[in-house]
PDB file of N, CA, C and O in Angstrom:
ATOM      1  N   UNK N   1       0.818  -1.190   0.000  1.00 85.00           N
ATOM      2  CA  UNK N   1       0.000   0.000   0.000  1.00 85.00           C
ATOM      3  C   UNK N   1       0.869   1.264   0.000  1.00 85.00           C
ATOM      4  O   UNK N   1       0.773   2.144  -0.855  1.00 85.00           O
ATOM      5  N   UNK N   2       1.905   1.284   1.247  1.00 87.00           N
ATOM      6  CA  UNK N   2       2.861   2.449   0.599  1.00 87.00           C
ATOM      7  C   UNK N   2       3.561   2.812  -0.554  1.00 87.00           C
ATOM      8  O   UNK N   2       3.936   3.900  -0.992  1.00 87.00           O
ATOM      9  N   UNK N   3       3.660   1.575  -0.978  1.00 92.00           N
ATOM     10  CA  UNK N   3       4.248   1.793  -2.420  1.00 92.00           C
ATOM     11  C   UNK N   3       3.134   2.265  -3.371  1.00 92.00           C
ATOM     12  O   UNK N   3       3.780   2.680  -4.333  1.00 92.00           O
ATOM     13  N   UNK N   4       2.520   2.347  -3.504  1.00 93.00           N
ATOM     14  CA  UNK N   4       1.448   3.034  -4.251  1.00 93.00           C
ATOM     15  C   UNK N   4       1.036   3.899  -4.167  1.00 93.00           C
ATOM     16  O   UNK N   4       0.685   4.552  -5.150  1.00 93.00           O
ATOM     17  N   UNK N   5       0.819   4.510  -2.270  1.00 94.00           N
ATOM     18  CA  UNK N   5       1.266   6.119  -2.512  1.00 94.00           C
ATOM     19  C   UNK N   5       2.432   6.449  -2.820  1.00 94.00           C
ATOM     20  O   UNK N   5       2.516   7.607  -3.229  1.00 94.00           O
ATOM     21  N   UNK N   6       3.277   5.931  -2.786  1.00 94.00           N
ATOM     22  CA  UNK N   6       4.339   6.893  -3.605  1.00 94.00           C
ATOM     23  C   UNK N   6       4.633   7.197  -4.861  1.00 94.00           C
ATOM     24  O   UNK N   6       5.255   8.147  -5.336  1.00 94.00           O
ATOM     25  N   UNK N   7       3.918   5.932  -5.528  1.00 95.00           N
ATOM     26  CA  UNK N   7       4.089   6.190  -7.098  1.00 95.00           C
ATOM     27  C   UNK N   7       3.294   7.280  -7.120  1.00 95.00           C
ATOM     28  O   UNK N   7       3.716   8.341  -7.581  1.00 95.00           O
ATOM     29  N   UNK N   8       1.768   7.127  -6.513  1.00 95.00           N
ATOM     30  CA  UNK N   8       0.800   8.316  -6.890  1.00 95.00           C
ATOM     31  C   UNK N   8       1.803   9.263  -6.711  1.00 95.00           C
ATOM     32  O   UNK N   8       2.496   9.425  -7.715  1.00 95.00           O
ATOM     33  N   UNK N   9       2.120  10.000  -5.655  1.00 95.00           N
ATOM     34  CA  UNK N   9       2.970  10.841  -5.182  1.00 95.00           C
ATOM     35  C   UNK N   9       4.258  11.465  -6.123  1.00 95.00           C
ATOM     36  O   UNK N   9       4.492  12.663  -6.286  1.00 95.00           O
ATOM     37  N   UNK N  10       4.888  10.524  -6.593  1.00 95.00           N
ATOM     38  CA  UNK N  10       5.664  10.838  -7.857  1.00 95.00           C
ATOM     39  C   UNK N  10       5.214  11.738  -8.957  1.00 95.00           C
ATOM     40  O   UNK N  10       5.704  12.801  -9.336  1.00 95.00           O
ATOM     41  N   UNK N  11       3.800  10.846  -9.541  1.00 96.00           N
ATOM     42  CA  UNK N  11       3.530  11.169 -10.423  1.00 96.00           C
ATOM     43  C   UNK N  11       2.586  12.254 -10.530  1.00 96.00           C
ATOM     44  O   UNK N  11       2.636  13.002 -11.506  1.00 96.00           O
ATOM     45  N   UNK N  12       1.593  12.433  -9.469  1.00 95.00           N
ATOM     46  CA  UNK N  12       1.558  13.755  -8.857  1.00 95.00           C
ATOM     47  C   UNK N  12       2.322  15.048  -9.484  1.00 95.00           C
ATOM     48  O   UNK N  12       2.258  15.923 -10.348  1.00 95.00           O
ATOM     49  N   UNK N  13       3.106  14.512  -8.394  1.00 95.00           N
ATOM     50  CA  UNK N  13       4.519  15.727  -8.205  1.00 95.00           C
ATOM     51  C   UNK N  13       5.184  16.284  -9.310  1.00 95.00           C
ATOM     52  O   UNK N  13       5.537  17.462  -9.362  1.00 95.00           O
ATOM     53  N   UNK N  14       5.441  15.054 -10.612  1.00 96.00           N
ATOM     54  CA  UNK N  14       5.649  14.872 -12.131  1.00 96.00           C
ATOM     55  C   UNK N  14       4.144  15.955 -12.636  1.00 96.00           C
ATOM     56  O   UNK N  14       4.152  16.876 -13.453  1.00 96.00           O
ATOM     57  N   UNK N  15       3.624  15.724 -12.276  1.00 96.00           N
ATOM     58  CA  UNK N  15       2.403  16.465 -13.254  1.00 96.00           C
ATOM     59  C   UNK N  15       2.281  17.750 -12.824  1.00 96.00           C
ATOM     60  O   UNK N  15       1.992  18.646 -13.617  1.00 96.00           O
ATOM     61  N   UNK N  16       2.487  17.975 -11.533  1.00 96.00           N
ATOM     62  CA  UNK N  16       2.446  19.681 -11.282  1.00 96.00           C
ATOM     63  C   UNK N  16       3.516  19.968 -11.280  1.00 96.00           C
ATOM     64  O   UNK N  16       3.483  21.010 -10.625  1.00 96.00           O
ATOM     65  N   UNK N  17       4.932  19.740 -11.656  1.00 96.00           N
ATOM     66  CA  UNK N  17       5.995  20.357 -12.116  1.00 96.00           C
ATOM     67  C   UNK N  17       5.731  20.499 -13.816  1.00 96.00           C
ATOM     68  O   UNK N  17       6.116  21.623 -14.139  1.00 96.00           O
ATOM     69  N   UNK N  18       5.236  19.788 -14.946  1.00 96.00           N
ATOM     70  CA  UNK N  18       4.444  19.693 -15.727  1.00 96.00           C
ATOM     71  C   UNK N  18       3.874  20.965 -15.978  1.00 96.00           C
ATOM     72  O   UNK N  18       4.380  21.979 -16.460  1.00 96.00           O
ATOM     73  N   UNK N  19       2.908  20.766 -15.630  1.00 96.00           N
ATOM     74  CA  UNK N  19       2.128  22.096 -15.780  1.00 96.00           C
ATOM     75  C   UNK N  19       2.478  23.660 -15.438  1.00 96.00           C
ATOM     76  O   UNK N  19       2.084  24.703 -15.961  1.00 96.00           O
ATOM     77  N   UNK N  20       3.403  23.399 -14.315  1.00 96.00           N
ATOM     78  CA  UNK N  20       3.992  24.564 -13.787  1.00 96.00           C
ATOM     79  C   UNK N  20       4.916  25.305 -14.881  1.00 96.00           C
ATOM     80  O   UNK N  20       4.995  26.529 -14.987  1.00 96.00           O
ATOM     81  N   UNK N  21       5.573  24.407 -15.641  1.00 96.00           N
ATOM     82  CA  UNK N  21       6.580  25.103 -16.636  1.00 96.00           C
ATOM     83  C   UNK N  21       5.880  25.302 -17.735  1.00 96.00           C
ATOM     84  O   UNK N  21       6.259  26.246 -18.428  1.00 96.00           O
ATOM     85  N   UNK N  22       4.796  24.578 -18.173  1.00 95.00           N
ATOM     86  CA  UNK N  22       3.717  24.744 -19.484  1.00 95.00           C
ATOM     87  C   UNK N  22       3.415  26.277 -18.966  1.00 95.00           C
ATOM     88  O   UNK N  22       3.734  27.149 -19.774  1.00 95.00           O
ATOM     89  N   UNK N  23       2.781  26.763 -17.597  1.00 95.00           N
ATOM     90  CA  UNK N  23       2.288  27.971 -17.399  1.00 95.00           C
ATOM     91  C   UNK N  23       3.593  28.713 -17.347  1.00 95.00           C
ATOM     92  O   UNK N  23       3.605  29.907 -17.647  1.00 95.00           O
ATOM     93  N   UNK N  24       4.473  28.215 -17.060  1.00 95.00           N
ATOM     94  CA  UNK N  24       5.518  29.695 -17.288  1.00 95.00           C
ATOM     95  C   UNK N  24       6.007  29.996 -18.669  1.00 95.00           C
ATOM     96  O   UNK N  24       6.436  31.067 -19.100  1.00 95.00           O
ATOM     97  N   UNK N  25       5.849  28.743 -19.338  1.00 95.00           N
ATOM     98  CA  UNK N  25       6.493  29.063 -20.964  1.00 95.00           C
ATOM     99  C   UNK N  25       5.205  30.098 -21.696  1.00 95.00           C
ATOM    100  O   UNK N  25       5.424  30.996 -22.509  1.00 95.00           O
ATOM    101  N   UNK N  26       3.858  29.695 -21.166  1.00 95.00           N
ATOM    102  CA  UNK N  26       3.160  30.722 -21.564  1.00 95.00           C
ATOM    103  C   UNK N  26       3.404  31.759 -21.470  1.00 95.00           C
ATOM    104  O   UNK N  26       3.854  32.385 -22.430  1.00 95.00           O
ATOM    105  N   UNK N  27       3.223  32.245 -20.429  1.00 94.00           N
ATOM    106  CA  UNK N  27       3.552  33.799 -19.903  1.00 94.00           C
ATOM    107  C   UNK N  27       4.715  34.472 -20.027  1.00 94.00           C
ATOM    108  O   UNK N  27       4.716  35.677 -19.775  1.00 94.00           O
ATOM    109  N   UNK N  28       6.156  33.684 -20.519  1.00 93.00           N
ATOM    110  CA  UNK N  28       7.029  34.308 -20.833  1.00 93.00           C
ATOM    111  C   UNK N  28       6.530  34.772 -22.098  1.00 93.00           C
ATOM    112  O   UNK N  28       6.670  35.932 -22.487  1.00 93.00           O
ATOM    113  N   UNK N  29       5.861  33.730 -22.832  1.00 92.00           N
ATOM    114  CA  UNK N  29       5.451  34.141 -24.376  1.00 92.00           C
ATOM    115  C   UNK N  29       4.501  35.206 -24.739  1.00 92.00           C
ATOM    116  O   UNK N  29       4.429  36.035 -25.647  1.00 92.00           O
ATOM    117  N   UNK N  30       3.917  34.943 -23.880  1.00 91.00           N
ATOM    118  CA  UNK N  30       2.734  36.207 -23.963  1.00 91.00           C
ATOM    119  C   UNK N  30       3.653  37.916 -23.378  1.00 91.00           C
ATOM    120  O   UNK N  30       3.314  39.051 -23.712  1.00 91.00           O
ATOM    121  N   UNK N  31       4.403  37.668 -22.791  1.00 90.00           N
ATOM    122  CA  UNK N  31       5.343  38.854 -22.464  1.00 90.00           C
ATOM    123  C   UNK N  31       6.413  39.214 -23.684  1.00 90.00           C
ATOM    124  O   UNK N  31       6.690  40.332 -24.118  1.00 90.00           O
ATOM    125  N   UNK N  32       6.840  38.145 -24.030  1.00 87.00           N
ATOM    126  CA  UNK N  32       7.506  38.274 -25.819  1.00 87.00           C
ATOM    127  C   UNK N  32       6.272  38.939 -26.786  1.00 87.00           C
ATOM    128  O   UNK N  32       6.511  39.918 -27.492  1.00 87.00           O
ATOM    129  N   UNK N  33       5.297  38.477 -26.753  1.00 83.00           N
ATOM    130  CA  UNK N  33       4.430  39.092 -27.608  1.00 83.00           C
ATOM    131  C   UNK N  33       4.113  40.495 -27.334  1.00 83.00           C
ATOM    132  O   UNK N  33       3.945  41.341 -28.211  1.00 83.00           O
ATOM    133  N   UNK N  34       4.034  40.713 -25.985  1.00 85.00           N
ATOM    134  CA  UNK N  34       3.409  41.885 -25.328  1.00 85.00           C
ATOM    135  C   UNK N  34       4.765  42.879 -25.941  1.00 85.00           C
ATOM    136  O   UNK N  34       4.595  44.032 -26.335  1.00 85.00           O
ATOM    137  N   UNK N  35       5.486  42.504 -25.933  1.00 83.00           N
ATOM    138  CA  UNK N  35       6.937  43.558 -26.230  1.00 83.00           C
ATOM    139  C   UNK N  35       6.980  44.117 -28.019  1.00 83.00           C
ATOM    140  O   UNK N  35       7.482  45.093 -28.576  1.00 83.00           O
ATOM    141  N   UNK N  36       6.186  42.940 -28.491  1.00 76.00           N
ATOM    142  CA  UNK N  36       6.495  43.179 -30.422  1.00 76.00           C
ATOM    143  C   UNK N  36       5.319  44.220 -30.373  1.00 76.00           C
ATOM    144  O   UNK N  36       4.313  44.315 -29.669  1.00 76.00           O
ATOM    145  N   UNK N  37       5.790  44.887 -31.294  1.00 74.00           N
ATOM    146  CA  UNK N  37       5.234  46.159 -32.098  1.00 74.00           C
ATOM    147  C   UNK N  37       4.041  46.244 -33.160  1.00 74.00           C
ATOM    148  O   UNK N  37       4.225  46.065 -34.364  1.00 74.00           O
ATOM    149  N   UNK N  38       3.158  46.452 -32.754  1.00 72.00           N
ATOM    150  CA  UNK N  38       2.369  45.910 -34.075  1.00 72.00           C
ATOM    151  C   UNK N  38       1.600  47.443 -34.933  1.00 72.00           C
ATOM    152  O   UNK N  38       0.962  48.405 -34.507  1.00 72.00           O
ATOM    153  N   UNK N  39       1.939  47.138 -35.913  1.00 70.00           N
ATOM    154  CA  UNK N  39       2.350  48.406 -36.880  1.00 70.00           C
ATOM    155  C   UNK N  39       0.984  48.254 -37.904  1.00 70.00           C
ATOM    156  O   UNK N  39       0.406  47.169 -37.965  1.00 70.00           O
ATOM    157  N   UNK N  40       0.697  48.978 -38.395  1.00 68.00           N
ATOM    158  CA  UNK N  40      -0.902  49.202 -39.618  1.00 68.00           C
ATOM    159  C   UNK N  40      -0.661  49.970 -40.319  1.00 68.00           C
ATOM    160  O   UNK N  40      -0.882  51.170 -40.157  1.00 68.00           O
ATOM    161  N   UNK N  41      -0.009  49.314 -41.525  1.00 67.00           N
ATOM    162  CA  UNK N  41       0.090  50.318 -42.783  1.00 67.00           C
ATOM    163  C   UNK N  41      -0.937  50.571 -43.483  1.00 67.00           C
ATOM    164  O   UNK N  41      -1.439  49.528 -43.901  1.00 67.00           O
ATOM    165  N   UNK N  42      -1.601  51.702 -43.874  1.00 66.00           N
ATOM    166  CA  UNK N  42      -2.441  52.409 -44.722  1.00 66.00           C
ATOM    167  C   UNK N  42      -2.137  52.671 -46.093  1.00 66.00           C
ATOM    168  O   UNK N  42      -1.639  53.726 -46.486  1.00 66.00           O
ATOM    169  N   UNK N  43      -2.463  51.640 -46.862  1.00 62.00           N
ATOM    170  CA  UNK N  43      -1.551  51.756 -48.307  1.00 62.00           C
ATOM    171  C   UNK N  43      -2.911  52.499 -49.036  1.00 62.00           C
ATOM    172  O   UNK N  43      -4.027  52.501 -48.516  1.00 62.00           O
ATOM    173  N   UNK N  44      -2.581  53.122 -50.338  1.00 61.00           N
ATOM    174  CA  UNK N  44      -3.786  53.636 -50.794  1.00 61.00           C
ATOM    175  C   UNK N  44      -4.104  52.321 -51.848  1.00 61.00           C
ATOM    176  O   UNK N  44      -3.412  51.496 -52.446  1.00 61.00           O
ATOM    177  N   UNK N  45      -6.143  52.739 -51.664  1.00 61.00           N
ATOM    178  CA  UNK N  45      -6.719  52.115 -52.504  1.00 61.00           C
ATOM    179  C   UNK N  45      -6.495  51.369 -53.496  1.00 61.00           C
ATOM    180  O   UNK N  45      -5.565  51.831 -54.157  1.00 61.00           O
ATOM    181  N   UNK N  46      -6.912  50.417 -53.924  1.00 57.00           N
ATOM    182  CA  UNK N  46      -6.462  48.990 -54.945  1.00 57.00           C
ATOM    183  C   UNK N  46      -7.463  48.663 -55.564  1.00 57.00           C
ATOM    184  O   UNK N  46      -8.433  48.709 -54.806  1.00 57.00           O
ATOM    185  N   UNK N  47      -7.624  48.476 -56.167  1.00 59.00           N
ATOM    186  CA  UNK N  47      -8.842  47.248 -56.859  1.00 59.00           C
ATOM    187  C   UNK N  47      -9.462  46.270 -56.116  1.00 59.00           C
ATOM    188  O   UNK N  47     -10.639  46.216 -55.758  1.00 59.00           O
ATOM    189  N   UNK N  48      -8.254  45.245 -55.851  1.00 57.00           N
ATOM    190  CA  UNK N  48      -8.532  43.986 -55.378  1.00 57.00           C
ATOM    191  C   UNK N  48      -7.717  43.869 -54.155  1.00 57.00           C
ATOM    192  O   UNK N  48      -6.617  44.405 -54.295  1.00 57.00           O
ATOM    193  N   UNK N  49      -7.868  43.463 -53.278  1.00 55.00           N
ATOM    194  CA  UNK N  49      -6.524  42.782 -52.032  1.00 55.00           C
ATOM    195  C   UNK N  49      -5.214  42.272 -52.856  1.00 55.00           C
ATOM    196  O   UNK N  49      -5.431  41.064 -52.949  1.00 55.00           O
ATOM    197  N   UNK N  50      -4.751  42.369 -53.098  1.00 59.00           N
ATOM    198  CA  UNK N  50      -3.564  41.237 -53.813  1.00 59.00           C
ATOM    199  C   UNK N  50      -2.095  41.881 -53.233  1.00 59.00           C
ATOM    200  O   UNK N  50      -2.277  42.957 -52.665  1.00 59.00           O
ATOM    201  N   UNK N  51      -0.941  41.515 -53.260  1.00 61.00           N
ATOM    202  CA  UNK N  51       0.067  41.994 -53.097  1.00 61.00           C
ATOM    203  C   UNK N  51       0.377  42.369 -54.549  1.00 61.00           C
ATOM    204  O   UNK N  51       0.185  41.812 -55.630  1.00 61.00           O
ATOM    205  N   UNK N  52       1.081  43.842 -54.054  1.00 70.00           N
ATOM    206  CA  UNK N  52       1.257  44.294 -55.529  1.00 70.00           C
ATOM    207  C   UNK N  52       2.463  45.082 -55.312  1.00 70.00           C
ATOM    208  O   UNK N  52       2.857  45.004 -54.149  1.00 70.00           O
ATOM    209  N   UNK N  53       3.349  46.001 -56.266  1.00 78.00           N
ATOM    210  CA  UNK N  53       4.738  45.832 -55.665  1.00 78.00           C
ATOM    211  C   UNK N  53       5.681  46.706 -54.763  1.00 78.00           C
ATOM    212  O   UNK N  53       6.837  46.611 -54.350  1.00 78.00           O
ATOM    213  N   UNK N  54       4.351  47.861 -54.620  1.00 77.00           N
ATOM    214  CA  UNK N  54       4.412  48.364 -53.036  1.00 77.00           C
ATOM    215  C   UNK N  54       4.706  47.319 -51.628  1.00 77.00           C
ATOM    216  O   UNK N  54       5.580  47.475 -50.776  1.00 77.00           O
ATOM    217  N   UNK N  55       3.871  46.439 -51.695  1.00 77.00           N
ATOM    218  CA  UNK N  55       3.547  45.495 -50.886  1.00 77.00           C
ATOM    219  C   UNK N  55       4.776  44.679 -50.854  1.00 77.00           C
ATOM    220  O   UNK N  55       5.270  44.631 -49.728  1.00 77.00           O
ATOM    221  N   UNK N  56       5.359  44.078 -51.690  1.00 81.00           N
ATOM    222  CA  UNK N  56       7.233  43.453 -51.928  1.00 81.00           C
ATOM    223  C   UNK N  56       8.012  44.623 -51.930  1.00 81.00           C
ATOM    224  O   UNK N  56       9.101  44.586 -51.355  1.00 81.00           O
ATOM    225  N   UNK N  57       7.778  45.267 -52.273  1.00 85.00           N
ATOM    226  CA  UNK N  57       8.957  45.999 -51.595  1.00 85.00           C
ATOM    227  C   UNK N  57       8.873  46.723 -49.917  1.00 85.00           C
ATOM    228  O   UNK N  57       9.916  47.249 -49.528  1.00 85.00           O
ATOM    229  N   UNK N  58       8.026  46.735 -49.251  1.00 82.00           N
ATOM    230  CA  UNK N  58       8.024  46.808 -48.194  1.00 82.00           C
ATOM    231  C   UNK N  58       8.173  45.604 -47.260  1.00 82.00           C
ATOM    232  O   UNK N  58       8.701  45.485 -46.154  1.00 82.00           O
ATOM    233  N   UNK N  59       7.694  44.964 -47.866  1.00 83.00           N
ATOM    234  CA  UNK N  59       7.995  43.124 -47.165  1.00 83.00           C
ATOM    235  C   UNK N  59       9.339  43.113 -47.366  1.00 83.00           C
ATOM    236  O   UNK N  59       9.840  43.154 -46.242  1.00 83.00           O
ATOM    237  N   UNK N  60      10.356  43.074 -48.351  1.00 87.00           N
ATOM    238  CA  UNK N  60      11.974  43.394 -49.133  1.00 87.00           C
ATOM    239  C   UNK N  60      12.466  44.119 -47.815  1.00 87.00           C
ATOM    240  O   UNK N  60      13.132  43.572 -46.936  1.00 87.00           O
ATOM    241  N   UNK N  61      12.112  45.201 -47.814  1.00 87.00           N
ATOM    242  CA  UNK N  61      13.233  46.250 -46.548  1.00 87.00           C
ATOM    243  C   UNK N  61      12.591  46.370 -45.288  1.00 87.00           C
ATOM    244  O   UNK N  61      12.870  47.320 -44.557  1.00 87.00           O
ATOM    245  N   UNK N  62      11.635  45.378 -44.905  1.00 85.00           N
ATOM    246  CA  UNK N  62      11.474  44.367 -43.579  1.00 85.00           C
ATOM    247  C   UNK N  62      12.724  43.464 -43.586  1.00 85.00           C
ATOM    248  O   UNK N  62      13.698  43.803 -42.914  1.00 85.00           O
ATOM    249  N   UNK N  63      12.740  42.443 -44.240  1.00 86.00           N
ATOM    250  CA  UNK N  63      13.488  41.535 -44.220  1.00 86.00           C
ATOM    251  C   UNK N  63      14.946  41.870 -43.898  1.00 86.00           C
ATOM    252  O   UNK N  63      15.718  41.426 -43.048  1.00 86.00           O
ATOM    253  N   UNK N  64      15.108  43.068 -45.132  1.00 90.00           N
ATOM    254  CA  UNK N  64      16.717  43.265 -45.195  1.00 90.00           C
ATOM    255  C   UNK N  64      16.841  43.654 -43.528  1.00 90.00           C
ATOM    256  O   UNK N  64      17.865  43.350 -42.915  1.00 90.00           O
ATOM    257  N   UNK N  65      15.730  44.337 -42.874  1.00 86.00           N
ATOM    258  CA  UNK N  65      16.159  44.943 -41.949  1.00 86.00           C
ATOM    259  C   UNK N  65      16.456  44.145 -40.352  1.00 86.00           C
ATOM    260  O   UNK N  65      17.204  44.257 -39.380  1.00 86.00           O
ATOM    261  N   UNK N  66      15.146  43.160 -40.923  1.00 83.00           N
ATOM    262  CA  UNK N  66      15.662  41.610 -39.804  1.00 83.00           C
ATOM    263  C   UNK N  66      14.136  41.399 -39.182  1.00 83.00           C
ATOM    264  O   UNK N  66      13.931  40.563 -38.301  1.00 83.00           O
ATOM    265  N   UNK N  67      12.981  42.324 -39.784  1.00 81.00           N
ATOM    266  CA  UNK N  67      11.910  42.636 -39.063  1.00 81.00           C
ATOM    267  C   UNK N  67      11.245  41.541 -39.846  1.00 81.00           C
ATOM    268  O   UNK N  67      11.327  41.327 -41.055  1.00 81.00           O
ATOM    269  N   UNK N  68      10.214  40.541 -38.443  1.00 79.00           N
ATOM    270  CA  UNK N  68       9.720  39.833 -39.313  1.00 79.00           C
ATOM    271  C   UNK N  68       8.123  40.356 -38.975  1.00 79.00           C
ATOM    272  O   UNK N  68       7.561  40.818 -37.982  1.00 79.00           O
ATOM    273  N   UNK N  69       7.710  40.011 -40.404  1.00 79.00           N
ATOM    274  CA  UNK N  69       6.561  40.448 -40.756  1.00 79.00           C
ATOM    275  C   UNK N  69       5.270  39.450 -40.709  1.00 79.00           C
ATOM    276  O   UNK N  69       5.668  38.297 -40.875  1.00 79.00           O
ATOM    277  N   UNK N  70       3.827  39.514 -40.533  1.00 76.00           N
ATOM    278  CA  UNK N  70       2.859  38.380 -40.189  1.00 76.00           C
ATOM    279  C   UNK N  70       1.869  39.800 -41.350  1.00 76.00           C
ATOM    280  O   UNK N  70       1.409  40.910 -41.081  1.00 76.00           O
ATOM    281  N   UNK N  71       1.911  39.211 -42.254  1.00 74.00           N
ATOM    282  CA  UNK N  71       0.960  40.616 -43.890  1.00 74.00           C
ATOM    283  C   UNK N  71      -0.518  39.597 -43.407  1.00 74.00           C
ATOM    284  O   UNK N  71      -0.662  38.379 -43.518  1.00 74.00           O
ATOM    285  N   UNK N  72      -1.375  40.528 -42.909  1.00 71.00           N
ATOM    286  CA  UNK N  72      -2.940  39.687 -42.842  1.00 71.00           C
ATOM    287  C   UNK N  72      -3.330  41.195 -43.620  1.00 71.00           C
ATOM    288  O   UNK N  72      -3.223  42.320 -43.131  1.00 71.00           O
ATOM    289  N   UNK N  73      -3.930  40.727 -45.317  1.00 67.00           N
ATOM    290  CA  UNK N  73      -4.478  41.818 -45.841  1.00 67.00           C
ATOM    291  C   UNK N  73      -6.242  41.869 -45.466  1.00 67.00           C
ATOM    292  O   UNK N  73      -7.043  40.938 -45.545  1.00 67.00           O
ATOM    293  N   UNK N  74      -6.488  43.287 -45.047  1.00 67.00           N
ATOM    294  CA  UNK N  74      -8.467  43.437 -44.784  1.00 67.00           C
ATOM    295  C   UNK N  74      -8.625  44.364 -46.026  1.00 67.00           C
ATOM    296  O   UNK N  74      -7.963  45.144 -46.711  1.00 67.00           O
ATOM    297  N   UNK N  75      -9.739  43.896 -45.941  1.00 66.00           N
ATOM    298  CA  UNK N  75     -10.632  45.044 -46.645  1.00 66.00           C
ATOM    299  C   UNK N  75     -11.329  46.109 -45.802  1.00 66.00           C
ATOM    300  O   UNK N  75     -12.185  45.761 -44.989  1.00 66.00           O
ATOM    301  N   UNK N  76     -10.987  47.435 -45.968  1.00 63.00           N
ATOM    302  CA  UNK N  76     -11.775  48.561 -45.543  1.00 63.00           C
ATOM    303  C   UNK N  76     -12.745  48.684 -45.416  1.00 63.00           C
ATOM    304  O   UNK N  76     -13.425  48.301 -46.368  1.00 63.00           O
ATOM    305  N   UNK N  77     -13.488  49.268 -44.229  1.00 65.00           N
ATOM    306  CA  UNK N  77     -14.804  49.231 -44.424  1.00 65.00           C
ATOM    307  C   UNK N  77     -15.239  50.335 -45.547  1.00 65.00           C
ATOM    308  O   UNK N  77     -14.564  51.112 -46.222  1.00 65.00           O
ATOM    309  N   UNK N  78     -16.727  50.070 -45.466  1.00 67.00           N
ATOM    310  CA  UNK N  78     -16.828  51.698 -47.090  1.00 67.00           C
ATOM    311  C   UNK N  78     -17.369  52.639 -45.987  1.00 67.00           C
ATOM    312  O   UNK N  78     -17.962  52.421 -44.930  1.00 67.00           O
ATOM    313  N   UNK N  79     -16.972  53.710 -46.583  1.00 63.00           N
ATOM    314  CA  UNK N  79     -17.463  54.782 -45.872  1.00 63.00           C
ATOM    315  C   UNK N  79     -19.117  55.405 -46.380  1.00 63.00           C
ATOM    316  O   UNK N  79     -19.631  55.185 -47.477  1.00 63.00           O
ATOM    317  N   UNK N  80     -19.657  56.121 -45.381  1.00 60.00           N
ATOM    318  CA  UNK N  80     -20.853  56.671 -45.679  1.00 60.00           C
ATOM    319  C   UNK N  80     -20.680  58.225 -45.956  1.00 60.00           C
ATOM    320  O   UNK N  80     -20.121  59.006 -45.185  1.00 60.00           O
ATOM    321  N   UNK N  81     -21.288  58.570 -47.265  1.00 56.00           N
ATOM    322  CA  UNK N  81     -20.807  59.931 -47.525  1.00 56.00           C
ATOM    323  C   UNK N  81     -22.265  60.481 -47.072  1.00 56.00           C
ATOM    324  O   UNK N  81     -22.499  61.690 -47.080  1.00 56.00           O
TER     325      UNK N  81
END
């Protein structure tokens, strides 16, 4: 019987050390995130969404510069005149 609390006990102990570092790798990450910059370029009007070569060349001198980029293109809302 003691031997079986102790395995419990082990494995226990195994699972909330476990979880304990799962919650700290979060929160370091979410503090890495909290630190990045998040930037909204206002390009003028297009036709369509597409990358076009405004769009590569600003992605181009990101890169060169070491900045990495996450491009999620929206559509504008329309305005009411």
């Amino acid at each position: 019987m003691g031997m079986i609390i102790a395995i419990v006990a082990i494995l226990g102990g195994c699972f909330v050390a476990v979880v304990n570092r799962l919650l700290a790798h979060k929160e370091r990450m979410a503090m890495i995130e909290a630190k990045r910059p998040k930037i909204v370029l206002q390009l003028p009007d297009a036709p369509g969404l597409e990358h076009d070569d405004l769009t590569d060349q600003i992605l181009a001198a990101c890169k060169a510069k070491g900045i990495d980029v996450d491009l999620e293109l929206e559509e504008r809302p329309k305005q009411l005149l």
